[in-house]
Short mmCIF file of C-alpha atoms and ligand atoms in Angstrom, two decimals:
data_model
loop_
_atom_site.label_atom_id
_atom_site.label_comp_id
_atom_site.label_asym_id
_atom_site.label_seq_id
_atom_site.Cartn_x
_atom_site.Cartn_y
_atom_site.Cartn_z
CA UNK G 1 0.00 0.00 0.00
CA UNK G 2 2.96 2.30 0.40
CA UNK G 3 5.09 0.87 -2.39
CA UNK G 4 4.56 3.69 -4.93
CA UNK G 5 8.07 5.09 -4.66
CA UNK G 6 9.94 1.81 -4.15
CA UNK G 7 11.78 -0.06 -6.94
CA UNK G 8 12.79 -3.18 -5.01
CA UNK G 9 10.57 -5.58 -3.10
CA UNK G 10 10.84 -5.56 0.70
CA UNK G 11 13.32 -8.14 1.99
CA UNK G 12 11.34 -10.96 3.59
CA UNK G 13 13.47 -10.54 6.71
CA UNK G 14 12.27 -6.94 7.03
CA UNK G 15 8.71 -7.98 6.34
CA UNK G 16 8.79 -10.44 9.24
CA UNK G 17 10.78 -8.11 11.48
CA UNK G 18 8.38 -5.18 11.22
CA UNK G 19 5.16 -7.15 11.19
CA UNK G 20 2.83 -6.42 14.10
CA UNK G 21 -0.16 -8.58 13.22
CA UNK G 22 0.22 -10.95 16.18
CA UNK G 23 -0.22 -8.02 18.54
CA UNK G 24 -2.65 -5.77 16.75
CA UNK G 25 -5.13 -8.41 15.59
CA UNK G 26 -6.21 -8.47 19.26
CA UNK G 27 -7.87 -5.06 18.83
CA UNK G 28 -9.73 -5.70 15.59
CA UNK G 29 -13.01 -4.62 17.19
CA UNK G 30 -11.51 -1.30 18.24
CA UNK G 31 -9.93 -0.81 14.80
CA UNK G 32 -13.28 -1.36 13.09
CA UNK G 33 -15.11 0.89 15.55
CA UNK G 34 -12.56 3.66 14.95
CA UNK G 35 -12.84 3.30 11.16
CA UNK G 36 -16.62 3.34 11.23
CA UNK G 37 -16.59 6.47 13.38
CA UNK G 38 -14.10 8.08 11.01
CA UNK G 39 -16.19 7.48 7.86
CA UNK G 40 -19.40 8.56 9.61
CA UNK G 41 -17.64 11.84 10.38
CA UNK G 42 -16.28 12.11 6.81
CA UNK G 43 -19.85 11.82 5.47
CA UNK G 44 -21.25 14.31 7.97
CA UNK G 45 -18.59 16.78 6.86
CA UNK G 46 -19.40 16.15 3.19
CA UNK G 47 -15.91 14.77 2.51
CA UNK G 48 -17.42 11.53 1.20
CA UNK G 49 -21.06 10.86 0.42
CA UNK G 50 -23.46 9.22 2.87
CA UNK G 51 -24.03 6.16 0.60
CA UNK G 52 -20.24 5.74 0.34
CA UNK G 53 -19.92 5.84 4.12
CA UNK G 54 -22.72 3.26 4.42
CA UNK G 55 -21.00 0.92 1.95
CA UNK G 56 -17.74 1.19 3.84
CA UNK G 57 -19.41 0.59 7.20
CA UNK G 58 -21.27 -2.46 5.90
CA UNK G 59 -18.03 -3.79 4.46
CA UNK G 60 -16.36 -3.34 7.85
CA UNK G 61 -19.25 -5.18 9.55
CA UNK G 62 -18.71 -8.05 7.14
CA UNK G 63 -15.00 -8.08 7.98
CA UNK G 64 -15.84 -8.20 11.69
CA UNK G 65 -17.94 -11.30 11.02
CA UNK G 66 -15.20 -12.90 8.96
CA UNK G 67 -12.66 -12.35 11.74
CA UNK G 68 -15.04 -13.69 14.38
CA UNK G 69 -15.82 -16.79 12.35
CA UNK G 70 -12.14 -17.42 11.69
CA UNK G 71 -12.60 -16.91 7.96
CA UNK G 72 -10.51 -13.77 7.59
CA UNK G 73 -7.29 -14.40 5.67
CA UNK G 74 -4.57 -12.46 7.49
CA UNK G 75 -1.84 -11.54 5.03
CA UNK G 76 1.60 -11.07 6.65
CA UNK G 77 2.78 -9.11 3.60
CA UNK G 78 0.42 -6.38 4.71
CA UNK G 79 2.36 -5.47 7.85
CA UNK G 80 -0.44 -4.73 10.29
CA UNK G 81 -4.14 -4.97 11.04
CA UNK G 82 -4.93 -1.59 9.51
CA UNK G 83 -3.67 -2.54 6.06
CA UNK G 84 -5.16 -6.03 6.23
CA UNK G 85 -8.59 -4.61 6.92
CA UNK G 86 -8.33 -1.85 4.32
CA UNK G 87 -7.22 -4.30 1.63
CA UNK G 88 -10.06 -6.71 2.40
CA UNK G 89 -12.51 -3.81 2.47
CA UNK G 90 -11.56 -2.82 -1.06
CA UNK G 91 -11.97 -6.44 -2.19
CA UNK G 92 -15.43 -6.50 -0.65
CA UNK G 93 -16.83 -3.08 -1.58
CA UNK G 94 -14.66 -2.05 -4.52
CA UNK G 95 -12.75 1.22 -5.04
CA UNK G 96 -14.90 3.12 -2.51
CA UNK G 97 -12.97 1.17 0.15
CA UNK G 98 -9.94 3.23 -0.76
CA UNK G 99 -11.68 6.32 0.63
CA UNK G 100 -11.60 4.93 4.21
CA UNK G 101 -8.17 6.35 4.91
CA UNK G 102 -9.05 9.92 3.78
CA UNK G 103 -7.74 12.45 6.31
CA UNK G 104 -6.31 9.74 8.52
CA UNK G 105 -2.94 8.13 9.16
CA UNK G 106 -2.08 4.84 10.78
CA UNK G 107 -0.43 7.00 13.42
CA UNK G 108 -3.67 8.40 14.77
CA UNK G 109 -5.45 5.16 13.90
CA UNK G 110 -3.25 2.88 16.01
CA UNK G 111 -3.30 5.39 18.86
CA UNK G 112 -7.10 5.41 18.97
CA UNK G 113 -7.28 1.62 18.66
CA UNK G 114 -4.97 1.05 21.56
CA UNK G 115 -6.59 3.71 23.72
CA UNK G 116 -9.94 2.00 23.17
CA UNK G 117 -8.40 -1.35 23.99
CA UNK G 118 -6.68 -0.19 27.19
CA UNK G 119 -9.87 1.60 28.25
CA UNK G 120 -11.82 -1.57 27.77
CA UNK G 121 -9.40 -3.77 29.68
CA UNK G 122 -9.02 -1.32 32.57
CA UNK G 123 -12.76 -1.35 33.05
CA UNK G 124 -12.51 -5.09 33.49
CA UNK G 125 -9.75 -4.68 36.09
CA UNK G 126 -11.99 -2.13 37.77
CA UNK G 127 -14.85 -4.63 38.07
CA UNK G 128 -12.54 -7.30 39.44
CA UNK G 129 -11.09 -4.87 42.00
CA UNK G 130 -14.56 -3.91 43.14
CA UNK G 131 -15.47 -7.56 43.59
CA UNK G 132 -12.24 -8.15 45.47
CA UNK G 133 -12.85 -5.25 47.86
CA UNK G 134 -16.35 -6.64 48.49
CA UNK G 135 -14.92 -10.10 49.18
CA UNK G 136 -12.39 -8.75 51.68
CA UNK G 137 -15.12 -6.68 53.31
CA UNK G 138 -17.41 -9.70 53.70
CA UNK G 139 -14.72 -11.85 55.30
CA UNK G 140 -13.88 -8.90 57.59
CA UNK G 141 -17.48 -8.57 58.71
CA UNK G 142 -17.46 -12.19 59.92
CA UNK G 143 -14.18 -11.77 61.78
CA UNK G 144 -14.52 -8.62 63.85
CA UNK G 145 -13.93 -10.60 67.03
CA UNK G 146 -11.29 -12.99 65.69
CA UNK G 147 -7.92 -11.92 67.03
CA UNK G 148 -4.49 -12.72 65.70
CA UNK G 149 -1.01 -11.38 66.33
CA UNK G 150 -0.24 -8.15 64.52
CA UNK G 151 3.42 -7.92 63.55
CA UNK G 152 6.05 -5.26 63.21
CA UNK G 153 9.46 -6.34 61.90
CA UNK G 154 7.66 -9.66 61.38
CA UNK G 155 7.84 -10.09 65.18
CA UNK G 156 4.66 -10.48 67.24
CA UNK G 157 3.62 -6.97 68.33
CA UNK G 158 0.00 -6.45 69.44
CA UNK G 159 -3.23 -8.35 68.91
CA UNK G 160 -5.39 -7.07 66.09
CA UNK G 161 -8.65 -8.32 64.74
CA UNK G 162 -8.61 -10.36 61.57
CA UNK G 163 -11.19 -7.90 60.25
CA UNK G 164 -8.77 -5.02 60.74
CA UNK G 165 -6.08 -6.94 58.89
CA UNK G 166 -8.35 -7.76 55.94
CA UNK G 167 -9.69 -4.21 55.79
CA UNK G 168 -6.15 -2.87 55.47
CA UNK G 169 -5.98 -4.76 52.17
CA UNK G 170 -9.43 -3.52 51.18
CA UNK G 171 -8.04 0.03 51.48
CA UNK G 172 -5.15 -0.80 49.13
CA UNK G 173 -7.40 -2.21 46.43
CA UNK G 174 -9.83 0.66 46.88
CA UNK G 175 -7.00 3.07 46.09
CA UNK G 176 -6.08 0.93 43.09
CA UNK G 177 -9.58 1.22 41.72
CA UNK G 178 -9.60 4.98 42.23
CA UNK G 179 -6.24 5.19 40.50
CA UNK G 180 -7.68 3.37 37.48
CA UNK G 181 -10.61 5.76 37.34
CA UNK G 182 -8.24 8.68 37.38
CA UNK G 183 -6.09 7.21 34.61
CA UNK G 184 -9.18 6.53 32.50
CA UNK G 185 -9.67 10.30 32.21
CA UNK G 186 -6.39 10.53 30.33
CA UNK G 187 -6.86 7.29 28.40
CA UNK G 188 -10.25 8.26 27.02
CA UNK G 189 -8.94 11.04 24.77
CA UNK G 190 -9.44 10.59 21.05
CA UNK G 191 -6.39 11.22 18.84
CA UNK G 192 -8.40 10.71 15.61
CA UNK G 193 -8.06 13.72 13.38
CA UNK G 194 -4.40 14.36 14.19
CA UNK G 195 -3.55 12.40 11.01
CA UNK G 196 0.18 11.68 10.53
CA UNK G 197 1.39 14.43 12.89
CA UNK G 198 0.35 17.92 11.88
CA UNK G 199 -3.37 17.68 11.15
CA UNK G 200 -4.91 17.58 7.68
CA UNK G 201 -6.37 19.79 4.95
CA UNK G 202 -9.77 18.05 5.12
CA UNK G 203 -12.42 19.78 7.25
CA UNK G 204 -12.61 16.99 9.85
CA UNK G 205 -14.67 17.17 13.04
CA UNK G 206 -12.54 15.33 15.64
CA UNK G 207 -14.99 16.04 18.48
CA UNK G 208 -17.74 14.32 16.57
CA UNK G 209 -15.51 11.30 15.87
CA UNK G 210 -14.62 11.19 19.58
CA UNK G 211 -18.28 11.18 20.56
CA UNK G 212 -18.94 8.30 18.14
CA UNK G 213 -16.30 6.10 19.78
CA UNK G 214 -17.66 7.04 23.21
CA UNK G 215 -14.75 9.22 24.38
CA UNK G 216 -15.43 12.48 26.22
CA UNK G 217 -12.31 14.31 25.13
CA UNK G 218 -10.28 15.04 22.07
CA UNK G 219 -6.56 15.84 21.56
CA UNK G 220 -5.41 19.44 21.77
CA UNK G 221 -2.14 19.06 19.88
CA UNK G 222 -1.82 16.78 16.86
CA UNK G 223 1.85 15.93 17.48
CA UNK G 224 1.20 14.97 21.09
CA UNK G 225 -1.85 12.99 19.96
CA UNK G 226 0.20 10.57 17.84
CA UNK G 227 3.32 10.47 20.03
CA UNK G 228 1.73 10.14 23.47
CA UNK G 229 2.00 6.74 25.13
CA UNK G 230 1.65 8.03 28.70
CA UNK G 231 -1.67 6.26 28.80
CA UNK G 232 0.03 2.86 28.39
CA UNK G 233 2.64 3.76 30.99
CA UNK G 234 -0.06 4.79 33.43
CA UNK G 235 -1.92 1.55 32.84
CA UNK G 236 1.30 -0.38 33.46
CA UNK G 237 1.95 1.61 36.63
CA UNK G 238 -1.58 0.82 37.83
CA UNK G 239 -0.97 -2.85 37.08
CA UNK G 240 2.33 -2.73 38.99
CA UNK G 241 0.59 -1.21 41.98
CA UNK G 242 -2.22 -3.80 41.96
CA UNK G 243 0.34 -6.59 41.67
CA UNK G 244 2.39 -5.09 44.52
CA UNK G 245 -0.63 -5.21 46.79
CA UNK G 246 -1.53 -8.72 45.69
CA UNK G 247 2.04 -9.85 46.16
CA UNK G 248 2.15 -8.54 49.73
CA UNK G 249 -1.08 -10.36 50.50
CA UNK G 250 0.26 -13.54 48.89
CA UNK G 251 3.44 -13.35 50.94
CA UNK G 252 1.31 -13.01 54.06
CA UNK G 253 -0.92 -15.97 53.17
CA UNK G 254 2.07 -18.16 52.32
CA UNK G 255 3.39 -17.49 55.83
CA UNK G 256 0.00 -18.00 57.45
CA UNK G 257 -0.49 -21.29 55.64
CA UNK G 258 2.81 -22.64 56.93
CA UNK G 259 1.90 -25.18 59.65
CA UNK G 260 4.23 -23.38 62.09
CA UNK G 261 1.74 -20.50 61.94
CA UNK G 262 -1.35 -22.48 60.95
CA UNK G 263 -3.57 -19.38 60.71
CA UNK G 264 -5.19 -20.36 57.40
CA UNK G 265 -5.94 -23.40 55.33
CA UNK G 266 -5.87 -22.97 51.55
CA UNK G 267 -8.85 -24.41 49.70
CA UNK G 268 -7.83 -27.69 48.07
CA UNK G 269 -9.03 -26.43 44.73
CA UNK G 270 -6.56 -23.54 44.84
CA UNK G 271 -3.54 -25.39 46.22
CA UNK G 272 -1.11 -27.84 44.66
CA UNK G 273 0.64 -31.00 45.86
CA UNK G 274 4.19 -32.27 45.84
CA UNK G 275 5.16 -35.14 43.54
CA UNK G 276 7.39 -36.65 46.24
CA UNK G 277 6.20 -35.46 49.68
CA UNK G 278 2.66 -36.72 50.16
CA UNK G 279 1.93 -34.54 53.20
CA UNK G 280 2.39 -31.29 51.34
CA UNK G 281 -0.10 -28.70 50.27
CA UNK G 282 1.69 -25.98 48.37
CA UNK G 283 0.71 -22.37 47.80
CA UNK G 284 2.01 -22.33 44.18
CA UNK G 285 -0.68 -19.96 43.00
CA UNK G 286 0.31 -17.39 45.62
CA UNK G 287 3.96 -17.82 44.79
CA UNK G 288 3.30 -17.32 41.08
CA UNK G 289 1.39 -14.11 41.71
CA UNK G 290 4.28 -12.90 43.86
CA UNK G 291 6.77 -14.00 41.21
CA UNK G 292 4.95 -12.50 38.23
CA UNK G 293 4.82 -9.13 39.94
CA UNK G 294 8.51 -8.69 39.15
CA UNK G 295 7.84 -9.22 35.45
CA UNK G 296 5.28 -6.42 35.46
CA UNK G 297 7.76 -3.97 36.99
CA UNK G 298 10.04 -4.99 34.12
CA UNK G 299 7.41 -4.04 31.55
CA UNK G 300 6.93 -0.62 33.17
CA UNK G 301 10.67 0.03 33.17
CA UNK G 302 10.89 -1.24 29.60
CA UNK G 303 8.29 1.20 28.31
CA UNK G 304 9.79 4.12 30.23
CA UNK G 305 13.13 3.35 28.63
CA UNK G 306 11.59 3.03 25.18
CA UNK G 307 9.78 6.34 25.42
CA UNK G 308 12.65 8.43 26.72
CA UNK G 309 14.48 8.01 23.44
CA UNK G 310 11.69 8.89 21.03
CA UNK G 311 11.52 12.41 19.56
CA UNK G 312 8.24 13.81 18.27
CA UNK G 313 6.12 12.61 16.69
CA UNK G 314 5.37 8.98 15.77
CA UNK G 315 8.32 6.55 15.75
CA UNK G 316 8.06 2.86 15.02
CA UNK G 317 9.44 2.15 18.51
CA UNK G 318 5.93 2.95 19.70
CA UNK G 319 4.68 -0.28 18.15
CA UNK G 320 6.45 -2.04 21.03
CA UNK G 321 4.01 -0.66 23.61
CA UNK G 322 1.62 -3.58 23.12
CA UNK G 323 3.32 -6.73 24.45
CA UNK G 324 4.01 -5.33 27.92
CA UNK G 325 0.43 -4.23 28.30
CA UNK G 326 -0.93 -7.61 27.19
CA UNK G 327 1.30 -9.32 29.72
CA UNK G 328 0.16 -6.94 32.45
CA UNK G 329 -3.46 -7.47 31.45
CA UNK G 330 -3.20 -11.28 31.62
CA UNK G 331 -1.36 -11.12 34.91
CA UNK G 332 -3.66 -8.62 36.61
CA UNK G 333 -6.91 -10.21 35.43
CA UNK G 334 -5.76 -13.77 36.13
CA UNK G 335 -4.36 -12.92 39.56
CA UNK G 336 -7.42 -10.95 40.68
CA UNK G 337 -9.80 -13.69 39.57
CA UNK G 338 -7.90 -16.30 41.57
CA UNK G 339 -7.50 -14.08 44.63
CA UNK G 340 -11.22 -13.32 44.76
CA UNK G 341 -11.87 -17.05 45.07
CA UNK G 342 -8.92 -17.54 47.42
CA UNK G 343 -10.13 -14.94 49.93
CA UNK G 344 -13.76 -16.09 49.64
CA UNK G 345 -12.88 -19.72 50.36
CA UNK G 346 -9.93 -19.49 52.72
CA UNK G 347 -10.35 -21.32 56.06
CA UNK G 348 -9.30 -19.29 59.11
CA UNK G 349 -8.08 -21.06 62.26
CA UNK G 350 -8.75 -18.71 65.20
CA UNK G 351 -7.46 -21.17 67.86
CA UNK G 352 -4.03 -21.20 66.26
CA UNK G 353 -4.09 -17.42 66.01
CA UNK G 354 -4.97 -17.20 69.69
CA UNK G 355 -2.22 -19.65 70.66
CA UNK G 356 0.31 -17.54 68.78
CA UNK G 357 -0.88 -14.44 70.61
CA UNK G 358 -0.35 -16.05 74.01
CA UNK G 359 3.06 -17.34 73.03
CA UNK G 360 4.19 -13.91 71.86
CA UNK G 361 3.36 -11.88 75.05
CA UNK G 362 1.18 -9.61 72.99
CA UNK G 363 -0.33 -8.06 76.12
CA UNK G 364 2.99 -6.59 77.24
CA UNK G 365 2.19 -3.09 75.88
CA UNK G 366 -1.06 -3.20 77.86
CA UNK G 367 0.86 -3.87 81.07
CA UNK G 368 3.27 -1.00 80.36
CA UNK G 369 0.32 1.36 79.68
CA UNK G 370 -1.32 0.13 82.89
CA UNK G 371 1.76 1.02 84.93
CA UNK G 372 2.05 4.37 83.19
CA UNK G 373 -1.58 5.09 84.08
CA UNK G 374 -0.61 4.49 87.71
CA UNK G 375 1.78 7.43 87.45
CA UNK G 376 5.01 5.58 86.60
CA UNK G 377 6.84 7.33 83.73
CA UNK G 378 6.31 5.31 80.53
CA UNK G 379 10.02 4.59 80.03
CA UNK G 380 10.26 3.06 83.50
CA UNK G 381 6.98 1.21 83.00
CA UNK G 382 8.44 -0.24 79.79
CA UNK G 383 11.51 -1.39 81.67
CA UNK G 384 9.57 -3.02 84.51
CA UNK G 385 7.31 -4.78 82.02
CA UNK G 386 10.37 -6.09 80.15
CA UNK G 387 11.60 -7.67 83.35
CA UNK G 388 8.22 -9.25 84.07
CA UNK G 389 8.12 -10.68 80.51
CA UNK G 390 11.56 -12.20 81.03
CA UNK G 391 10.39 -13.74 84.31
CA UNK G 392 7.26 -15.18 82.66
CA UNK G 393 9.35 -16.54 79.79
CA UNK G 394 11.61 -18.36 82.22
CA UNK G 395 8.55 -19.89 83.85
CA UNK G 396 7.09 -20.68 80.39
CA UNK G 397 3.89 -18.87 81.27
CA UNK G 398 1.81 -16.04 79.89
CA UNK G 399 1.71 -12.71 81.78
CA UNK G 400 -1.92 -13.41 82.57
CA UNK G 401 -0.91 -16.67 84.32
CA UNK G 402 1.43 -15.06 86.90
CA UNK G 403 0.29 -14.68 90.52
CA UNK G 404 -0.29 -11.24 91.94
CA UNK G 405 2.64 -11.51 94.36
CA UNK G 406 4.94 -12.37 91.45
CA UNK G 407 3.86 -9.11 89.79
CA UNK G 408 4.34 -7.22 93.00
CA UNK G 409 7.96 -8.39 93.28
CA UNK G 410 8.59 -6.17 90.27
CA UNK G 411 6.25 -3.32 91.14
CA UNK G 412 4.16 -2.82 94.21
CA UNK G 413 1.64 -0.67 92.35
CA UNK G 414 0.26 -3.68 90.49
CA UNK G 415 -3.11 -4.76 91.88
CA UNK G 416 -5.70 -7.41 91.01
CA UNK G 417 -7.25 -5.25 88.30
CA UNK G 418 -4.21 -6.05 86.16
CA UNK G 419 -5.85 -9.31 85.03
CA UNK G 420 -8.58 -7.37 83.27
CA UNK G 421 -5.96 -5.42 81.46
CA UNK G 422 -4.10 -8.54 80.39
CA UNK G 423 -7.20 -10.28 79.07
CA UNK G 424 -6.67 -10.58 75.33
CA UNK G 425 -10.36 -10.47 74.54
CA UNK G 426 -10.57 -7.00 76.08
CA UNK G 427 -7.56 -5.54 74.38
CA UNK G 428 -9.46 -4.65 71.20
CA UNK G 429 -12.19 -2.86 73.17
CA UNK G 430 -9.69 -0.50 74.73
CA UNK G 431 -8.43 0.86 71.40
CA UNK G 432 -10.32 4.12 71.10
CA UNK G 433 -8.62 5.98 68.27
CA UNK G 434 -10.32 6.30 64.87
CA UNK G 435 -9.29 3.62 62.36
CA UNK G 436 -8.07 1.34 65.16
CA UNK G 437 -8.66 -2.37 65.53
CA UNK G 438 -11.59 -2.07 67.99
CA UNK G 439 -14.91 -3.57 66.98
CA UNK G 440 -16.48 -0.09 66.93
CA UNK G 441 -13.84 1.24 64.63
CA UNK G 442 -14.07 -1.81 62.37
CA UNK G 443 -17.85 -1.29 62.15
CA UNK G 444 -17.27 2.30 61.10
CA UNK G 445 -14.69 1.23 58.54
CA UNK G 446 -17.14 -1.28 57.07
CA UNK G 447 -19.90 1.35 56.91
CA UNK G 448 -17.66 3.77 55.13
CA UNK G 449 -16.50 1.06 52.72
CA UNK G 450 -20.12 0.13 52.02
CA UNK G 451 -20.87 3.73 51.08
CA UNK G 452 -17.89 3.74 48.76
CA UNK G 453 -18.84 0.36 47.20
CA UNK G 454 -22.38 1.47 46.42
CA UNK G 455 -21.04 4.70 44.94
CA UNK G 456 -18.71 2.68 42.71
CA UNK G 457 -21.47 0.27 41.66
CA UNK G 458 -23.52 3.25 40.51
CA UNK G 459 -20.80 4.99 38.52
CA UNK G 460 -21.66 4.61 34.91
CA UNK G 461 -18.41 4.71 33.02
CA UNK G 462 -18.38 5.59 29.31
CA UNK G 463 -19.91 2.65 27.58
CA UNK G 464 -17.83 2.52 24.42
CA UNK G 465 -18.72 3.70 20.99
CA UNK G 466 -21.72 3.12 18.82
CA UNK G 467 -21.61 3.80 15.13
N1 LIG L 501 1.94 -1.14 13.71
C1 LIG L 501 2.11 0.24 14.00
C2 LIG L 501 2.08 0.45 15.52
O1 LIG L 501 1.64 -0.41 16.22
C3 LIG L 501 1.00 1.03 13.36
C4 LIG L 501 1.37 2.41 12.93
C5 LIG L 501 2.39 2.38 11.89
N2 LIG L 501 2.59 3.65 11.33
C6 LIG L 501 3.54 3.88 10.44
N3 LIG L 501 3.62 5.04 9.95
N4 LIG L 501 4.39 2.94 10.10
O2 LIG L 501 2.53 1.46 16.02
#
């Protein structure tokens, strides 16, 4: 299609090297939608006639069917999806097919196709994230009174409720969803009408084309329109962030599933076995999510590095923005789907959590606060408590199991009310600050999350184009 000025045929090595069909055939629907919007606009502007536009649109519908039924003959000599479709269109509708590309370049065409594709996929991630937040919220609701050790430095620190722990993750995925929504504003900008780089002599109406593909906004600068791949970078960043949060959760669950912790049991359907050690139940799925996260960071770095070297406007380097996104899309969608089921079906073992709390002296801070409330400076209270913990450790007992006179050997101010303070079940109740692990605070967190979830369920995002 561009061979007018060439005397030699393209080397077959170059043909294969530059070909992008494997990647761009994935957005055939978007390519056809963009083309149909473009010709509708051309007819409205009187650049082609209405019957010509109709013929072209019908031809494109036929091509859509052929692709969907596996009948379309992809021709690798034709470099990419755009030229494959245009060639077939001309076969189907005759010379009028050659008017499709009036006032358009593959540079603005591929940009609109990929924006539509990324938009579409991110909406899917959005739905999965919403479902995931709901799943975490539901498991939290049932576990407001379940306590487990909270850790700092991966050492037992203070008891927290399982609900509080799960809701911390709900907050991360809530932010991820909001981040997607924010990125969508910059993704849903139509570059159609920028043509190759500097606009065109035809009286196009880019805003009308944008409205036909379902985008709210249109480019302001034609060179930026064809050169901008920030939208892919942003999508990759969002995927990296989602994977980071998933990976942290996976790491946690892998630890919790270890029999030395025994806090959770993985559903059989989501675990794997060992070919040699019959007793084993392995968290391979969680490990793969954790492992694949690294690959996604690689894609983000790769695209950053690609972009930093490209001057305005379109450069063929930009063709390489697709593979990383596809990988991120598969990884994010696949991982979220599995984790929704994982969290929904996970077994929690509260007795083991409670045993770990007792073993870790997780009521020591309570004792120090108790002494401080009696007027002992906190630093000294901390020191006395440390000595009592050491004493209890030597006796292989919990603080709550010591006799009153044992306490009093360390500090005469300790009285019988200390046992109330040391009671693990009461520790949560005494947390009074907003956002804390108390049942009241967890109830408020769930209420606020519910408000957010219903708001998100009602948001009607742009529904895609209709031509
Ligand atoms: N396959 C190309 C891409 O993905 C399409 C645009 C090619 N444009 C060009 N002038 N060679 O970026």
